[in-house]
Amino acid sequence: MSDASGVVPGEATNDSDVAEPVDGKTGNPAEAVLPEEAGSDGRMGDQESPSERKNFVIPREELECSLCLKLFFDPVTTPACGHTFCRECLALALRAKPNCPLCRTPANIDVQSHPVNAVMSHILQTHASEEYRKRSSEVKLEKKRRNPRHGIFFSNLLSFPGGKVHLHLFELRFRTLVSRALATDRKFIIMQRDAPIGCIVNIVTSRSTADGRFYIEGLVESRCRVDQIRFEEGGHGLECGEAHAIVDLKEDEEEREADNKLSEGSEQEKKDDKSAKEDEGVMRSNPESKGWEQNASPAVRYREPMEILKRAIEGLEEAMGDYQFKMTRRVHGDPPLNDPEQLCWWVCRVVDSHDDLRMACLTTDSLLARLAVSRQLIVLGCRDARTRWWVQTFAVGGILAAAVGYAVVGDFS
Ligand SMILES: [Zn+2]
Ligand SMILES: [Zn+2]
C-alpha cells in the first residue's frame, strides 16, 4: 500500500491539513521544477527558449521562509507588500510589532484567519511533498511541546464552559490581550483573581473601533489550572499565565476513589457501630452485585444522579415560573439533559449566585461530585427564585397601595 502511494512507511500520513500530492512525486529537495502549464501563461512563450518553456525552475531559496530559514509551512502572504512567510512565523513576528518583518510595511492582519497562499501551498505539496510532510509533523510536535502563555482577563464573575462572554475592552493592557490572541490562537484566560482555576475563552467575533477599543464575543471552552502568572514585557500591564487543561477522573478511577472513601468511612464506623460494618461487608462481597457492576455500561454510574438532577431542574422551572424559565433558556440554551458534564456547567451558569459551590464545581475532577453539587445549587436556586417572587410581589403590592393611597388622599385634600 505504502509503495503504491509513494509514502515512506512510518511517516505521518493522516495529517488532515496536508493534501495528497497530485502526481505522487516526492520532489527534488534542492529545487522545484514546474511543468509548463503551472508557470507560463502563454504570453511569455515567444520570449523564452523551448527548454525554458518546458520546465520552470524555482530556486530552492524561493521556497524558504526568511524567518525560520526552512521550507514554507502553511504559507501566508501579506496583502500590502506581498511577502510570504510561514503562518506561525508571521504570527510570532507580528506579536512583537505589527509590521512586515522583511520590509516593515504596516501589516494589520489577523494571521490565523488569513487565507493561505494557495499557489505556493500547491507548489510545496506537489514538488517538495516529502519535505513538506516532515515539516508538518515537525510543526505539530513543536506546537504540542510548547505550552503557550495566554493573556489573563481578571473578572469578578465566574465563567463556565459553554458560556459566552461579551466584553468591551478599552484599557491598553486588555487591548493588548485581544490583539495578541487574534495574532495567535484567538484564546485568552478568564478567571477571578487569586482563584487557582480559570477558563479558556475563544474569541468568536471581534470588532475594533477607530480609537483602538475592542468589542469581543467569546465562547468559554474549557477550564484550566493557571500558573506562572506574571506581567508580560511590553504588555502595558497585561498579565499572562500558563494554562493546563483539567481532565476529570475516568469512571474506573472514580469507582476506586469511591471504594476508598467507603472503606475509610467504614473504618470510622467500626468504632461506633460494628454491625453496620458487617452488613456493609456482606453487601460488598456479594458476588451478584459485583457481577452487575462489571456488566453495566460505563455511563451507568452517572445515570441515577442525572435523573435526580433532571427532577431538580423541573422543580426550578416550577419555582421560576414560565416566563422567567423561558428567558433563562433563551440566554443559556436548553439544559443538555444527555450530557452529565455539560448539564453541570449549565446549572452553574443558570444559578448565578453561591460562588463557593460553583467554584467547587470548577475545582473538582470528579463528575459524580459535580453532579451532587449541581443538585445542591438547583435546590438553592429554587429557594432564591421563590424569595425573589415574594419580594417582587410585596414591592409591587406596596407601590400599588401607595399609589391608591396617594390618589385617595390627593382627591380629598
Ligand atoms: Zn517560517
Ligand atoms: Zn513586506
Short mmCIF file of C-alpha atoms and ligand atoms in Angstrom, two decimals:
data_model
loop_
_atom_site.label_atom_id
_atom_site.label_comp_id
_atom_site.label_asym_id
_atom_site.label_seq_id
_atom_site.Cartn_x
_atom_site.Cartn_y
_atom_site.Cartn_z
CA MET A 1 0.00 0.00 0.00
CA SER A 2 2.66 2.49 1.02
CA ASP A 3 4.68 1.65 -2.11
CA ALA A 4 1.77 2.44 -4.36
CA SER A 5 1.10 5.83 -2.80
CA GLY A 6 4.78 6.75 -2.70
CA VAL A 7 4.72 7.45 1.02
CA VAL A 8 7.53 6.36 3.30
CA PRO A 9 6.16 3.96 5.94
CA GLY A 10 6.15 5.33 9.46
CA GLU A 11 5.64 8.89 8.36
CA ALA A 12 2.58 10.79 9.38
CA THR A 13 0.19 10.22 6.51
CA ASN A 14 -3.09 11.12 8.13
CA ASP A 15 -2.37 14.83 8.53
CA SER A 16 -5.62 16.39 7.53
CA ASP A 17 -4.11 19.72 6.56
CA VAL A 18 -1.62 18.24 4.14
CA ALA A 19 -3.24 17.40 0.84
CA GLU A 20 -2.12 14.34 -1.07
CA PRO A 21 0.39 15.19 -3.76
CA VAL A 22 -1.28 15.37 -7.13
CA ASP A 23 1.17 13.21 -9.01
CA GLY A 24 2.72 11.27 -6.13
CA LYS A 25 6.22 12.54 -6.95
CA THR A 26 8.41 13.06 -3.92
CA GLY A 27 10.02 16.13 -5.42
CA ASN A 28 13.55 17.36 -5.59
CA PRO A 29 14.61 18.87 -2.28
CA ALA A 30 17.14 21.15 -3.96
CA GLU A 31 14.73 22.94 -6.24
CA ALA A 32 11.24 22.68 -7.60
CA VAL A 33 10.68 22.05 -11.29
CA LEU A 34 7.34 23.24 -12.50
CA PRO A 35 5.68 21.91 -15.62
CA GLU A 36 4.94 24.50 -18.28
CA GLU A 37 1.24 25.00 -17.55
CA ALA A 38 1.82 25.87 -13.90
CA GLY A 39 4.25 28.71 -14.54
CA SER A 40 3.67 30.11 -18.01
CA ASP A 41 0.63 31.99 -19.17
CA GLY A 42 1.45 31.63 -22.85
CA ARG A 43 2.05 35.34 -23.34
CA MET A 44 5.68 34.95 -22.32
CA GLY A 45 6.12 31.94 -24.58
CA ASP A 46 7.67 33.77 -27.52
CA GLN A 47 10.35 35.38 -25.31
CA GLU A 48 11.61 32.06 -23.92
CA SER A 49 13.71 29.31 -25.38
CA PRO A 50 11.93 25.95 -25.89
CA SER A 51 13.79 24.35 -22.95
CA GLU A 52 12.76 27.21 -20.64
CA ARG A 53 9.20 26.86 -21.80
CA LYS A 54 9.14 23.16 -20.99
CA ASN A 55 10.17 23.42 -17.33
CA PHE A 56 10.09 26.36 -14.96
CA VAL A 57 12.83 26.06 -12.34
CA ILE A 58 12.27 27.70 -8.97
CA PRO A 59 15.43 28.10 -6.90
CA ARG A 60 15.16 26.40 -3.54
CA GLU A 61 15.64 29.75 -1.69
CA GLU A 62 12.33 30.94 -3.13
CA LEU A 63 10.55 28.20 -1.18
CA GLU A 64 12.16 29.13 2.13
CA CYS A 65 10.76 31.33 4.86
CA SER A 66 13.08 34.23 5.61
CA LEU A 67 12.22 33.97 9.31
CA CYS A 68 12.87 30.29 10.11
CA LEU A 69 15.05 29.60 7.02
CA LYS A 70 13.12 26.38 6.44
CA LEU A 71 10.70 25.26 3.76
CA PHE A 72 7.49 27.32 3.99
CA PHE A 73 4.83 25.67 6.07
CA ASP A 74 1.23 26.93 5.80
CA PRO A 75 2.47 29.93 3.76
CA VAL A 76 0.66 33.26 4.03
CA THR A 77 1.36 36.43 2.06
CA THR A 78 0.98 39.93 3.47
CA PRO A 79 -1.62 41.90 1.46
CA ALA A 80 0.20 45.25 1.47
CA CYS A 81 3.73 44.22 0.43
CA GLY A 82 3.25 40.66 -0.85
CA HIS A 83 5.90 38.99 1.28
CA THR A 84 5.40 35.33 2.18
CA PHE A 85 6.15 33.60 5.49
CA CYS A 86 5.07 30.52 7.41
CA ARG A 87 1.83 31.34 9.24
CA GLU A 88 3.33 30.62 12.66
CA CYS A 89 6.48 32.62 11.91
CA LEU A 90 4.48 35.65 10.80
CA ALA A 91 2.14 35.38 13.79
CA LEU A 92 5.11 35.39 16.14
CA ALA A 93 6.72 38.35 14.36
CA LEU A 94 3.51 40.41 14.34
CA ARG A 95 3.08 39.80 18.04
CA ALA A 96 6.20 41.85 18.63
CA LYS A 97 5.42 44.53 16.02
CA PRO A 98 2.55 44.86 13.53
CA ASN A 99 4.84 45.35 10.51
CA CYS A 100 6.08 43.05 7.78
CA PRO A 101 9.26 41.53 9.25
CA LEU A 102 11.02 41.90 5.89
CA CYS A 103 10.17 45.39 4.66
CA ARG A 104 8.48 46.99 7.72
CA THR A 105 5.28 47.82 5.82
CA PRO A 106 2.37 48.02 8.32
CA ALA A 107 0.59 44.65 8.36
CA ASN A 108 -2.58 44.79 10.43
CA ILE A 109 -3.90 41.35 9.60
CA ASP A 110 -5.47 38.54 11.57
CA VAL A 111 -2.82 35.92 10.78
CA GLN A 112 -4.77 32.89 11.99
CA SER A 113 -7.72 33.55 9.67
CA HIS A 114 -5.65 35.00 6.80
CA PRO A 115 -6.04 32.82 3.67
CA VAL A 116 -3.19 30.50 2.80
CA ASN A 117 -1.11 31.35 -0.31
CA ALA A 118 -2.76 28.71 -2.49
CA VAL A 119 -0.22 28.76 -5.34
CA MET A 120 2.75 28.43 -3.00
CA SER A 121 0.98 25.75 -1.00
CA HIS A 122 0.29 23.78 -4.19
CA ILE A 123 3.91 24.05 -5.34
CA LEU A 124 5.18 22.86 -1.95
CA GLN A 125 2.80 19.95 -1.72
CA THR A 126 3.34 18.69 -5.26
CA HIS A 127 7.03 19.37 -5.76
CA ALA A 128 8.51 19.05 -2.28
CA SER A 129 5.87 16.80 -0.80
CA GLU A 130 8.16 14.61 1.29
CA GLU A 131 9.91 17.53 2.94
CA TYR A 132 6.59 19.30 3.37
CA ARG A 133 5.21 16.30 5.26
CA LYS A 134 8.25 16.28 7.52
CA ARG A 135 7.75 19.99 8.20
CA SER A 136 4.11 19.34 9.00
CA SER A 137 4.81 16.75 11.71
CA GLU A 138 7.70 18.87 12.99
CA VAL A 139 5.44 21.91 13.43
CA LYS A 140 2.74 19.84 15.12
CA LEU A 141 5.24 18.38 17.58
CA GLU A 142 6.61 21.82 18.36
CA LYS A 143 3.09 23.15 18.96
CA LYS A 144 2.40 20.32 21.40
CA ARG A 145 5.69 20.77 23.23
CA ARG A 146 5.23 24.47 23.71
CA ASN A 147 2.72 25.26 26.42
CA PRO A 148 1.67 28.67 25.23
CA ARG A 149 1.17 31.53 27.61
CA HIS A 150 -2.13 33.32 27.39
CA GLY A 151 -3.24 36.76 28.46
CA ILE A 152 -5.50 36.82 31.52
CA PHE A 153 -8.69 38.81 31.87
CA PHE A 154 -9.49 39.03 35.58
CA SER A 155 -13.20 39.15 36.26
CA ASN A 156 -15.26 39.24 39.44
CA LEU A 157 -17.78 36.93 37.83
CA LEU A 158 -17.22 33.22 37.41
CA SER A 159 -17.30 31.74 33.91
CA PHE A 160 -18.15 28.18 32.98
CA PRO A 161 -17.57 26.06 29.87
CA GLY A 162 -20.26 26.51 27.25
CA GLY A 163 -21.00 30.08 28.32
CA LYS A 164 -20.49 33.24 26.31
CA VAL A 165 -18.68 36.42 27.27
CA HIS A 166 -19.29 39.83 25.74
CA LEU A 167 -16.60 42.35 26.56
CA HIS A 168 -15.96 45.97 25.72
CA LEU A 169 -12.23 46.43 26.27
CA PHE A 170 -10.66 49.88 26.40
CA GLU A 171 -7.74 49.54 28.84
CA LEU A 172 -4.44 49.33 26.98
CA ARG A 173 -3.48 46.01 28.63
CA PHE A 174 -6.71 44.32 27.57
CA ARG A 175 -6.44 45.75 24.06
CA THR A 176 -3.01 44.12 24.00
CA LEU A 177 -4.62 40.91 25.23
CA VAL A 178 -7.06 40.88 22.31
CA SER A 179 -4.54 41.77 19.60
CA ARG A 180 -2.15 39.10 20.87
CA ALA A 181 -4.90 36.50 21.00
CA LEU A 182 -6.03 37.39 17.47
CA ALA A 183 -2.45 37.08 16.20
CA THR A 184 -2.05 33.60 17.68
CA ASP A 185 -4.76 31.10 18.60
CA ARG A 186 -7.59 33.56 19.45
CA LYS A 187 -7.61 32.37 23.06
CA PHE A 188 -7.24 34.03 26.45
CA ILE A 189 -7.86 33.10 30.08
CA ILE A 190 -10.74 34.44 32.15
CA MET A 191 -10.56 33.97 35.92
CA GLN A 192 -11.16 35.51 39.31
CA ARG A 193 -8.05 37.00 40.86
CA ASP A 194 -6.46 34.60 43.37
CA ALA A 195 -8.54 31.69 42.09
CA PRO A 196 -6.37 28.74 41.07
CA ILE A 197 -8.67 27.86 38.21
CA GLY A 198 -9.96 29.76 35.23
CA CYS A 199 -11.42 29.10 31.82
CA ILE A 200 -10.08 29.35 28.29
CA VAL A 201 -12.09 31.74 26.11
CA ASN A 202 -12.02 31.51 22.33
CA ILE A 203 -12.70 34.83 20.60
CA VAL A 204 -15.54 34.21 18.15
CA THR A 205 -16.05 37.73 16.85
CA SER A 206 -14.14 40.92 17.44
CA ARG A 207 -14.75 44.47 16.31
CA SER A 208 -12.25 47.25 16.84
CA THR A 209 -13.09 50.93 16.88
CA ALA A 210 -11.02 53.71 15.30
CA ASP A 211 -9.62 54.67 18.71
CA GLY A 212 -8.41 51.12 19.38
CA ARG A 213 -11.14 49.72 21.63
CA PHE A 214 -12.44 46.20 21.12
CA TYR A 215 -15.89 44.67 21.30
CA ILE A 216 -15.49 40.93 21.50
CA GLU A 217 -17.73 37.92 21.80
CA GLY A 218 -16.05 34.83 23.18
CA LEU A 219 -17.04 31.25 23.82
CA VAL A 220 -15.88 29.76 27.13
CA GLU A 221 -14.29 26.49 26.05
CA SER A 222 -12.78 24.58 28.94
CA ARG A 223 -11.50 25.08 32.44
CA CYS A 224 -7.81 25.14 33.20
CA ARG A 225 -5.39 25.40 36.08
CA VAL A 226 -3.35 28.58 35.69
CA ASP A 227 0.17 29.10 36.98
CA GLN A 228 3.33 31.11 36.19
CA ILE A 229 1.25 34.30 36.25
CA ARG A 230 3.34 37.40 35.68
CA PHE A 231 3.42 40.69 33.82
CA GLU A 232 4.44 40.39 30.20
CA GLU A 233 7.21 42.52 28.77
CA GLY A 234 5.72 45.22 26.57
CA GLY A 235 2.23 44.15 27.63
CA HIS A 236 1.27 47.51 29.19
CA GLY A 237 0.37 45.80 32.46
CA LEU A 238 -1.10 42.68 30.91
CA GLU A 239 -0.63 39.56 33.00
CA CYS A 240 -0.15 36.22 31.29
CA GLY A 241 -0.10 32.68 32.61
CA GLU A 242 0.30 29.08 31.58
CA ALA A 243 -2.97 27.19 31.19
CA HIS A 244 -3.07 23.48 31.95
CA ALA A 245 -6.16 21.53 30.96
CA ILE A 246 -8.04 19.79 33.78
CA VAL A 247 -9.25 16.31 32.98
CA ASP A 248 -11.94 14.59 35.03
CA LEU A 249 -11.24 11.23 36.65
CA LYS A 250 -12.10 8.31 34.43
CA GLU A 251 -15.08 6.25 35.53
CA ASP A 252 -12.98 3.36 36.87
CA GLU A 253 -10.75 5.80 38.76
CA GLU A 254 -13.84 7.38 40.23
CA GLU A 255 -15.05 3.94 41.28
CA ARG A 256 -11.76 3.20 43.02
CA GLU A 257 -11.93 6.56 44.79
CA ALA A 258 -15.48 5.84 45.94
CA ASP A 259 -14.37 2.42 47.24
CA ASN A 260 -11.52 4.03 49.17
CA LYS A 261 -13.90 6.51 50.73
CA LEU A 262 -16.30 3.72 51.58
CA SER A 263 -13.59 1.74 53.37
CA GLU A 264 -12.34 4.88 55.13
CA GLY A 265 -15.88 5.56 56.24
CA SER A 266 -16.35 2.02 57.49
CA GLU A 267 -13.10 2.28 59.47
CA GLN A 268 -14.72 5.18 61.26
CA GLU A 269 -17.94 3.29 61.71
CA LYS A 270 -16.15 0.27 63.15
CA LYS A 271 -15.58 2.25 66.31
CA ASP A 272 -19.22 3.30 66.59
CA ASP A 273 -21.27 0.54 65.10
CA LYS A 274 -19.79 -2.86 64.44
CA SER A 275 -22.90 -4.49 62.99
CA ALA A 276 -23.30 -1.81 60.32
CA LYS A 277 -19.77 -2.52 59.19
CA GLU A 278 -20.52 -6.21 58.94
CA ASP A 279 -23.64 -5.54 56.88
CA GLU A 280 -21.66 -3.43 54.51
CA GLY A 281 -19.00 -6.11 54.28
CA VAL A 282 -21.65 -8.63 53.26
CA MET A 283 -23.09 -6.25 50.71
CA ARG A 284 -19.76 -5.50 49.14
CA SER A 285 -18.69 -9.11 48.90
CA ASN A 286 -21.99 -10.14 47.36
CA PRO A 287 -20.96 -11.71 44.04
CA GLU A 288 -24.27 -10.83 42.42
CA SER A 289 -23.91 -7.10 42.89
CA LYS A 290 -20.28 -7.28 41.76
CA GLY A 291 -21.28 -9.03 38.55
CA TRP A 292 -23.93 -6.42 37.84
CA GLU A 293 -21.42 -3.62 38.23
CA GLN A 294 -18.98 -5.26 35.87
CA ASN A 295 -21.58 -5.83 33.19
CA ALA A 296 -23.05 -2.37 33.45
CA SER A 297 -22.40 0.17 30.71
CA PRO A 298 -19.84 2.83 31.63
CA ALA A 299 -22.31 5.68 31.89
CA VAL A 300 -24.41 3.83 34.46
CA ARG A 301 -22.60 5.46 37.37
CA TYR A 302 -23.95 8.82 36.30
CA ARG A 303 -27.46 7.71 35.40
CA GLU A 304 -29.02 7.99 38.84
CA PRO A 305 -27.51 11.36 39.81
CA MET A 306 -28.53 12.60 36.35
CA GLU A 307 -32.15 11.58 36.98
CA ILE A 308 -32.11 13.35 40.35
CA LEU A 309 -30.65 16.45 38.73
CA LYS A 310 -33.26 16.40 35.94
CA ARG A 311 -36.07 16.29 38.50
CA ALA A 312 -34.43 19.16 40.37
CA ILE A 313 -34.35 21.20 37.15
CA GLU A 314 -38.08 20.57 36.69
CA GLY A 315 -38.52 21.92 40.21
CA LEU A 316 -36.52 25.00 39.24
CA GLU A 317 -38.75 25.58 36.22
CA GLU A 318 -41.76 25.49 38.53
CA ALA A 319 -40.17 27.85 41.05
CA MET A 320 -39.08 30.33 38.38
CA GLY A 321 -42.38 30.38 36.54
CA ASP A 322 -42.90 30.02 32.80
CA TYR A 323 -41.72 33.44 31.73
CA GLN A 324 -38.55 33.50 33.82
CA PHE A 325 -37.56 29.99 32.77
CA LYS A 326 -38.16 30.83 29.12
CA MET A 327 -35.84 33.82 29.44
CA THR A 328 -33.24 31.61 31.15
CA ARG A 329 -33.36 29.14 28.28
CA ARG A 330 -33.04 31.95 25.78
CA VAL A 331 -29.85 33.17 27.47
CA HIS A 332 -28.24 29.87 28.46
CA GLY A 333 -29.78 27.43 25.98
CA ASP A 334 -31.81 24.33 26.78
CA PRO A 335 -30.42 22.11 29.55
CA PRO A 336 -28.25 19.43 27.84
CA LEU A 337 -30.06 16.55 29.54
CA ASN A 338 -27.99 13.75 27.99
CA ASP A 339 -24.54 15.10 28.78
CA PRO A 340 -23.75 14.98 32.52
CA GLU A 341 -20.71 17.25 32.27
CA GLN A 342 -22.39 19.93 30.16
CA LEU A 343 -25.51 19.74 32.32
CA CYS A 344 -23.43 20.64 35.39
CA TRP A 345 -21.94 23.66 33.59
CA TRP A 346 -25.44 24.68 32.51
CA VAL A 347 -26.58 24.62 36.15
CA CYS A 348 -23.55 26.68 37.20
CA ARG A 349 -24.40 29.31 34.57
CA VAL A 350 -28.11 29.43 35.39
CA VAL A 351 -27.84 29.62 39.19
CA ASP A 352 -25.64 32.69 39.22
CA SER A 353 -25.08 33.04 42.95
CA HIS A 354 -23.50 30.79 45.61
CA ASP A 355 -19.99 31.22 44.22
CA ASP A 356 -18.50 28.84 46.79
CA LEU A 357 -20.47 25.92 45.37
CA ARG A 358 -19.92 26.99 41.78
CA MET A 359 -16.19 27.23 42.43
CA ALA A 360 -16.31 23.72 43.91
CA CYS A 361 -17.81 22.51 40.61
CA LEU A 362 -14.94 24.09 38.70
CA THR A 363 -12.30 22.67 41.01
CA THR A 364 -13.34 19.05 41.40
CA ASP A 365 -12.10 16.41 38.98
CA SER A 366 -14.95 14.07 39.87
CA LEU A 367 -18.04 14.23 37.71
CA LEU A 368 -20.06 12.45 40.42
CA ALA A 369 -19.13 15.13 42.94
CA ARG A 370 -20.00 17.84 40.42
CA LEU A 371 -23.42 16.30 39.79
CA ALA A 372 -24.09 16.30 43.55
CA VAL A 373 -23.01 19.93 43.97
CA SER A 374 -25.08 20.92 40.93
CA ARG A 375 -28.16 19.45 42.56
CA GLN A 376 -27.41 21.45 45.70
CA LEU A 377 -27.13 24.56 43.52
CA ILE A 378 -30.51 23.89 41.93
CA VAL A 379 -32.15 23.48 45.35
CA LEU A 380 -30.71 26.84 46.42
CA GLY A 381 -31.73 28.31 43.06
CA CYS A 382 -35.34 27.24 43.67
CA ARG A 383 -35.29 28.87 47.09
CA ASP A 384 -33.84 32.08 45.62
CA ALA A 385 -36.46 32.13 42.86
CA ARG A 386 -39.30 31.81 45.38
CA THR A 387 -37.80 34.51 47.61
CA ARG A 388 -37.47 36.77 44.60
CA TRP A 389 -41.12 36.17 43.75
CA TRP A 390 -42.25 37.19 47.25
CA VAL A 391 -40.01 40.25 47.28
CA GLN A 392 -41.34 41.34 43.89
CA THR A 393 -44.93 40.72 44.92
CA PHE A 394 -44.51 42.77 48.09
CA ALA A 395 -42.73 45.53 46.21
CA VAL A 396 -45.42 45.75 43.52
CA GLY A 397 -48.14 45.48 46.18
CA GLY A 398 -46.51 48.25 48.20
CA ILE A 399 -46.23 50.56 45.20
CA LEU A 400 -49.86 49.91 44.26
CA ALA A 401 -51.01 50.59 47.82
CA ALA A 402 -49.02 53.83 47.92
CA ALA A 403 -50.44 54.90 44.56
CA VAL A 404 -54.01 54.16 45.65
CA GLY A 405 -53.38 55.91 48.97
CA TYR A 406 -52.00 58.96 47.20
CA ALA A 407 -54.93 59.06 44.81
CA VAL A 408 -57.43 58.80 47.65
CA VAL A 409 -55.69 61.36 49.88
CA GLY A 410 -54.99 63.65 46.94
CA ASP A 411 -58.64 63.52 46.00
CA PHE A 412 -59.76 64.73 49.40
CA SER A 413 -57.14 67.39 50.09
ZN ZN B 1 8.98 30.16 8.72
ZN ZN B 2 6.95 43.06 3.32
#
